[in-house]
Short mmCIF file of N, CA and C in Angstrom, two decimals:
data_model
loop_
_atom_site.label_atom_id
_atom_site.label_comp_id
_atom_site.label_asym_id
_atom_site.label_seq_id
_atom_site.Cartn_x
_atom_site.Cartn_y
_atom_site.Cartn_z
N MET A 1 80.70 73.10 121.46
CA MET A 1 80.75 74.35 120.46
C MET A 1 82.02 74.93 120.70
N ALA A 2 82.55 74.95 122.06
CA ALA A 2 84.02 75.57 122.36
C ALA A 2 85.06 75.12 121.37
N ASP A 3 85.00 73.82 121.11
CA ASP A 3 85.91 73.19 120.09
C ASP A 3 85.99 73.90 118.73
N ASN A 4 84.59 74.10 118.27
CA ASN A 4 84.30 74.70 116.96
C ASN A 4 84.85 76.18 117.30
N LEU A 5 84.69 76.84 118.16
CA LEU A 5 85.04 78.14 118.44
C LEU A 5 86.43 78.28 118.19
N LYS A 6 87.31 77.61 119.01
CA LYS A 6 88.83 77.51 118.87
C LYS A 6 89.26 77.38 117.35
N GLU A 7 88.57 76.29 116.82
CA GLU A 7 88.93 75.85 115.30
C GLU A 7 88.79 76.96 114.33
N LEU A 8 87.50 77.53 114.53
CA LEU A 8 87.21 78.74 113.76
C LEU A 8 88.16 79.93 113.89
N TYR A 9 88.64 80.16 115.06
CA TYR A 9 89.60 81.16 115.36
C TYR A 9 90.89 80.96 114.68
N LYS A 10 91.39 79.74 114.78
CA LYS A 10 92.59 79.34 114.04
C LYS A 10 92.55 79.42 112.60
N LEU A 11 91.31 79.05 112.04
CA LEU A 11 91.02 79.05 110.52
C LEU A 11 91.13 80.44 109.98
N LEU A 12 90.53 81.65 110.95
CA LEU A 12 90.44 82.83 110.55
C LEU A 12 91.76 83.43 110.65
N ASP A 13 92.53 82.99 111.49
CA ASP A 13 94.02 83.47 111.65
C ASP A 13 94.94 83.00 110.40
N ALA A 14 94.66 81.65 110.09
CA ALA A 14 95.38 81.09 109.01
C ALA A 14 94.91 81.81 107.74
N LYS A 15 93.77 82.16 107.58
CA LYS A 15 93.19 82.68 106.33
C LYS A 15 93.61 84.32 106.35
N GLN A 16 94.31 84.70 107.12
CA GLN A 16 95.05 86.13 107.32
C GLN A 16 93.87 87.22 107.80
N ALA A 17 92.89 86.69 108.38
CA ALA A 17 91.99 87.81 108.98
C ALA A 17 92.70 88.47 110.09
N ASP A 18 92.48 89.80 110.20
CA ASP A 18 93.18 90.61 111.03
C ASP A 18 92.30 91.04 112.36
N ASP A 19 92.99 91.24 113.52
CA ASP A 19 92.26 91.93 114.56
C ASP A 19 90.98 90.99 114.93
N ILE A 20 91.22 89.80 115.27
CA ILE A 20 90.12 88.58 115.52
C ILE A 20 89.81 89.01 117.03
N THR A 21 88.53 89.12 117.32
CA THR A 21 88.01 89.25 118.56
C THR A 21 86.74 88.22 118.76
N VAL A 22 86.66 87.92 120.02
CA VAL A 22 85.51 86.85 120.14
C VAL A 22 84.72 87.43 121.26
N LEU A 23 83.50 87.59 121.11
CA LEU A 23 82.53 88.13 122.03
C LEU A 23 81.62 86.95 122.52
N ASP A 24 81.48 86.83 123.88
CA ASP A 24 80.81 85.75 124.46
C ASP A 24 79.38 86.22 124.94
N PHE A 25 78.45 85.75 124.20
CA PHE A 25 77.01 86.20 124.54
C PHE A 25 76.10 85.09 125.08
N ARG A 26 76.80 84.12 125.74
CA ARG A 26 75.84 83.07 126.38
C ARG A 26 75.18 83.39 127.47
N LYS A 27 75.57 84.50 128.15
CA LYS A 27 74.74 84.92 129.33
C LYS A 27 73.82 86.18 128.93
N ASN A 28 73.84 86.59 127.64
CA ASN A 28 73.21 87.75 127.21
C ASN A 28 72.28 87.66 126.12
N SER A 29 72.16 86.40 125.39
CA SER A 29 71.37 86.20 124.28
C SER A 29 70.82 84.83 124.21
N PRO A 30 69.59 84.51 123.83
CA PRO A 30 69.10 83.12 123.82
C PRO A 30 69.29 82.72 122.28
N PHE A 31 69.75 83.57 121.36
CA PHE A 31 69.96 83.26 120.08
C PHE A 31 71.32 82.82 119.70
N VAL A 32 72.45 83.34 120.25
CA VAL A 32 73.85 83.13 119.77
C VAL A 32 74.66 83.04 120.99
N ASP A 33 75.70 82.20 120.93
CA ASP A 33 76.69 81.97 121.98
C ASP A 33 77.93 82.96 121.83
N TYR A 34 78.36 83.03 120.59
CA TYR A 34 79.46 83.76 120.21
C TYR A 34 79.43 84.52 119.01
N PHE A 35 79.92 85.67 118.93
CA PHE A 35 80.46 86.52 117.66
C PHE A 35 81.99 86.44 117.55
N ILE A 36 82.30 86.23 116.25
CA ILE A 36 83.88 86.51 116.17
C ILE A 36 83.82 87.39 115.08
N VAL A 37 84.43 88.36 115.35
CA VAL A 37 84.57 89.60 114.71
C VAL A 37 86.06 89.88 114.21
N CYS A 38 86.26 90.13 112.87
CA CYS A 38 87.50 90.28 112.16
C CYS A 38 87.36 91.20 111.06
N SER A 39 88.63 91.51 110.66
CA SER A 39 88.74 92.48 109.49
C SER A 39 89.54 91.72 108.38
N ALA A 40 89.36 92.32 107.37
CA ALA A 40 90.02 91.89 106.11
C ALA A 40 90.50 92.86 105.20
N ARG A 41 91.66 92.61 104.67
CA ARG A 41 92.29 93.75 103.89
C ARG A 41 91.64 94.34 102.70
N ASN A 42 90.71 93.41 102.24
CA ASN A 42 89.90 93.90 100.95
C ASN A 42 88.61 92.92 100.82
N SER A 43 87.99 93.16 100.00
CA SER A 43 86.64 92.28 99.76
C SER A 43 87.03 90.90 99.27
N ARG A 44 87.91 90.71 98.49
CA ARG A 44 88.15 89.48 97.91
C ARG A 44 88.55 88.54 99.03
N LEU A 45 89.38 89.13 100.04
CA LEU A 45 90.04 88.26 101.24
C LEU A 45 88.67 88.03 102.14
N ALA A 46 87.77 88.98 102.30
CA ALA A 46 86.55 88.79 103.08
C ALA A 46 85.70 87.79 102.64
N ASN A 47 85.65 87.56 101.54
CA ASN A 47 84.69 86.67 100.69
C ASN A 47 85.47 85.36 100.86
N ALA A 48 86.64 85.18 100.80
CA ALA A 48 87.33 83.95 101.08
C ALA A 48 87.46 83.47 102.46
N ILE A 49 87.27 84.53 103.41
CA ILE A 49 87.29 83.99 104.72
C ILE A 49 85.87 83.44 104.94
N ILE A 50 84.81 83.99 104.55
CA ILE A 50 83.37 83.45 104.64
C ILE A 50 83.36 82.18 103.94
N GLY A 51 83.91 81.82 102.71
CA GLY A 51 83.90 80.76 102.04
C GLY A 51 84.56 79.62 102.91
N GLU A 52 85.79 80.01 103.54
CA GLU A 52 86.36 78.99 104.50
C GLU A 52 85.51 78.51 105.64
N VAL A 53 84.75 79.58 106.29
CA VAL A 53 83.95 79.16 107.51
C VAL A 53 82.90 78.34 106.85
N GLU A 54 82.18 78.70 105.63
CA GLU A 54 81.25 77.71 105.08
C GLU A 54 81.64 76.33 104.85
N ASP A 55 82.99 76.33 104.26
CA ASP A 55 83.58 74.86 104.17
C ASP A 55 83.68 74.22 105.30
N TYR A 56 84.15 74.88 106.39
CA TYR A 56 84.27 74.35 107.76
C TYR A 56 83.09 73.80 108.36
N ALA A 57 81.88 74.42 108.09
CA ALA A 57 80.58 74.21 108.58
C ALA A 57 80.22 72.98 107.88
N ASP A 58 80.27 72.80 106.35
CA ASP A 58 80.02 71.89 105.66
C ASP A 58 80.64 70.56 106.15
N ILE A 59 82.10 70.58 106.28
CA ILE A 59 82.92 69.39 106.75
C ILE A 59 82.43 68.94 107.99
N ASN A 60 82.20 69.60 108.91
CA ASN A 60 81.82 69.44 110.30
C ASN A 60 80.26 69.13 110.64
N ASP A 61 79.52 69.06 109.42
CA ASP A 61 77.95 69.00 109.67
C ASP A 61 77.26 69.87 110.54
N ILE A 62 77.83 71.29 110.25
CA ILE A 62 77.09 72.20 111.11
C ILE A 62 76.37 73.07 110.02
N LYS A 63 75.19 73.36 110.25
CA LYS A 63 74.14 74.06 109.50
C LYS A 63 74.40 75.54 109.43
N VAL A 64 74.47 75.95 108.19
CA VAL A 64 74.62 77.40 108.01
C VAL A 64 73.06 77.90 107.98
N PHE A 65 72.94 78.68 108.93
CA PHE A 65 71.57 79.26 108.92
C PHE A 65 71.37 80.52 108.19
N SER A 66 72.52 81.36 107.97
CA SER A 66 72.30 82.43 107.22
C SER A 66 73.78 82.93 106.72
N LYS A 67 73.78 83.56 105.47
CA LYS A 67 75.08 84.07 104.96
C LYS A 67 74.74 85.58 104.37
N ASP A 68 75.30 86.65 104.86
CA ASP A 68 74.82 87.92 104.39
C ASP A 68 76.16 88.72 103.72
N VAL A 69 76.21 88.83 102.54
CA VAL A 69 77.28 89.67 101.85
C VAL A 69 76.58 90.93 101.18
N ASN A 70 76.80 92.17 101.66
CA ASN A 70 76.25 93.09 101.12
C ASN A 70 76.77 93.54 99.85
N LYS A 71 76.12 94.32 99.10
CA LYS A 71 76.52 94.65 97.72
C LYS A 71 77.88 95.07 97.81
N ASP A 72 78.39 96.11 98.59
CA ASP A 72 79.63 96.69 98.46
C ASP A 72 80.61 95.71 99.17
N GLY A 73 80.41 94.70 99.76
CA GLY A 73 81.19 93.66 100.31
C GLY A 73 82.05 94.19 101.40
N LYS A 74 81.54 95.21 102.43
CA LYS A 74 82.36 95.81 103.44
C LYS A 74 81.96 95.09 104.72
N TRP A 75 80.75 94.49 104.95
CA TRP A 75 80.32 93.86 106.05
C TRP A 75 79.68 92.45 105.68
N LEU A 76 80.40 91.30 106.09
CA LEU A 76 80.15 90.03 105.71
C LEU A 76 79.80 89.30 106.93
N LEU A 77 78.86 88.53 106.92
CA LEU A 77 78.58 87.52 108.11
C LEU A 77 77.99 86.20 107.65
N ILE A 78 78.55 85.36 108.46
CA ILE A 78 77.93 83.87 108.38
C ILE A 78 77.36 83.41 109.68
N ASP A 79 76.21 82.82 109.71
CA ASP A 79 75.50 82.51 110.95
C ASP A 79 75.70 80.87 110.92
N ILE A 80 76.21 80.37 111.90
CA ILE A 80 76.25 78.70 111.98
C ILE A 80 75.88 78.56 113.25
N GLY A 81 74.75 79.11 113.67
CA GLY A 81 73.91 78.72 114.84
C GLY A 81 74.40 79.19 116.19
N SER A 82 75.31 78.74 116.80
CA SER A 82 75.70 79.33 118.15
C SER A 82 76.84 80.24 117.86
N ILE A 83 77.43 80.35 116.63
CA ILE A 83 78.48 81.15 116.44
C ILE A 83 78.13 81.90 115.23
N VAL A 84 78.28 83.33 115.20
CA VAL A 84 78.13 84.26 114.01
C VAL A 84 79.58 84.94 113.80
N VAL A 85 79.85 84.69 112.65
CA VAL A 85 81.35 85.32 112.16
C VAL A 85 81.06 86.75 111.21
N HIS A 86 81.59 87.68 111.91
CA HIS A 86 81.50 89.12 111.09
C HIS A 86 82.80 89.45 110.46
N VAL A 87 82.73 89.63 109.26
CA VAL A 87 84.03 90.11 108.52
C VAL A 87 83.91 91.57 107.96
N PHE A 88 84.79 92.33 108.43
CA PHE A 88 84.70 93.80 107.96
C PHE A 88 85.73 94.26 107.05
N VAL A 89 85.52 94.87 106.02
CA VAL A 89 86.61 95.57 105.25
C VAL A 89 86.75 97.02 105.41
N GLY A 90 87.97 97.43 105.54
CA GLY A 90 88.19 98.86 105.83
C GLY A 90 87.64 99.39 107.12
N GLU A 91 87.11 100.73 106.88
CA GLU A 91 86.70 101.53 108.06
C GLU A 91 85.30 100.93 108.49
N GLU A 92 84.70 100.02 107.84
CA GLU A 92 83.41 99.62 108.30
C GLU A 92 83.31 98.93 109.78
N ARG A 93 84.31 98.35 110.17
CA ARG A 93 84.20 97.88 111.39
C ARG A 93 84.26 98.98 112.53
N PHE A 94 84.90 99.97 112.17
CA PHE A 94 84.82 100.93 113.02
C PHE A 94 83.60 101.81 113.11
N LYS A 95 82.90 101.76 111.97
CA LYS A 95 81.78 102.67 111.83
C LYS A 95 80.65 101.87 112.76
N TYR A 96 80.62 100.56 112.65
CA TYR A 96 79.66 99.72 113.60
C TYR A 96 80.13 99.45 114.91
N ASN A 97 81.33 99.46 114.94
CA ASN A 97 81.92 99.13 116.53
C ASN A 97 81.38 98.19 117.39
N LEU A 98 81.31 96.97 116.78
CA LEU A 98 80.69 95.88 117.54
C LEU A 98 81.57 95.56 118.84
N ASP A 99 83.05 95.76 118.59
CA ASP A 99 83.84 95.46 119.75
C ASP A 99 83.79 96.47 120.73
N GLY A 100 83.29 97.75 120.64
CA GLY A 100 83.30 98.87 121.52
C GLY A 100 82.01 98.58 122.10
N LEU A 101 80.88 98.36 121.36
CA LEU A 101 79.60 98.25 121.85
C LEU A 101 79.28 97.07 122.93
N TRP A 102 79.92 96.06 122.73
CA TRP A 102 79.99 94.88 123.89
C TRP A 102 81.41 94.60 124.24
N LYS A 103 82.21 95.53 124.67
CA LYS A 103 83.56 95.34 124.99
C LYS A 103 83.68 94.48 126.18
N ASP A 104 82.62 94.63 126.96
CA ASP A 104 82.66 93.74 128.31
C ASP A 104 82.26 92.41 128.07
N LEU A 105 82.01 91.78 126.68
CA LEU A 105 81.94 90.53 126.49
C LEU A 105 83.13 89.74 125.63
N ILE A 106 84.06 90.60 125.55
CA ILE A 106 85.36 90.11 124.88
C ILE A 106 85.98 88.96 125.80
N ILE A 107 86.39 88.02 125.09
CA ILE A 107 87.08 87.02 125.78
C ILE A 107 88.32 86.61 124.84
N GLU A 108 89.30 85.91 125.62
CA GLU A 108 90.53 85.56 125.15
C GLU A 108 90.31 84.09 124.64
N ILE A 109 90.96 83.73 123.41
CA ILE A 109 90.99 82.39 123.07
C ILE A 109 92.40 81.68 122.89
#
């Protein structure tokens, strides 16, 4: 899955996601290995980023377990098993502060 993590990181960067952060949960959760947290400038871009992750999963035969797009489109996520991608729009990222909550789990890609 490490290769998928790097490829997803590059995909998000190419799709113009901002402030991409990777959190390593392998020692802290039996349910997920990594969170990728990023920001998008608007809801349309956030939806496009989620769509790209969904396409990547489809092409690579990775099951999408869940996709959640809330009504206001400010926090979107897609769960592809060992990796969950969170896309925030605007101040929503600072409101939930996943980066700060688990800052000791941040890794460099």
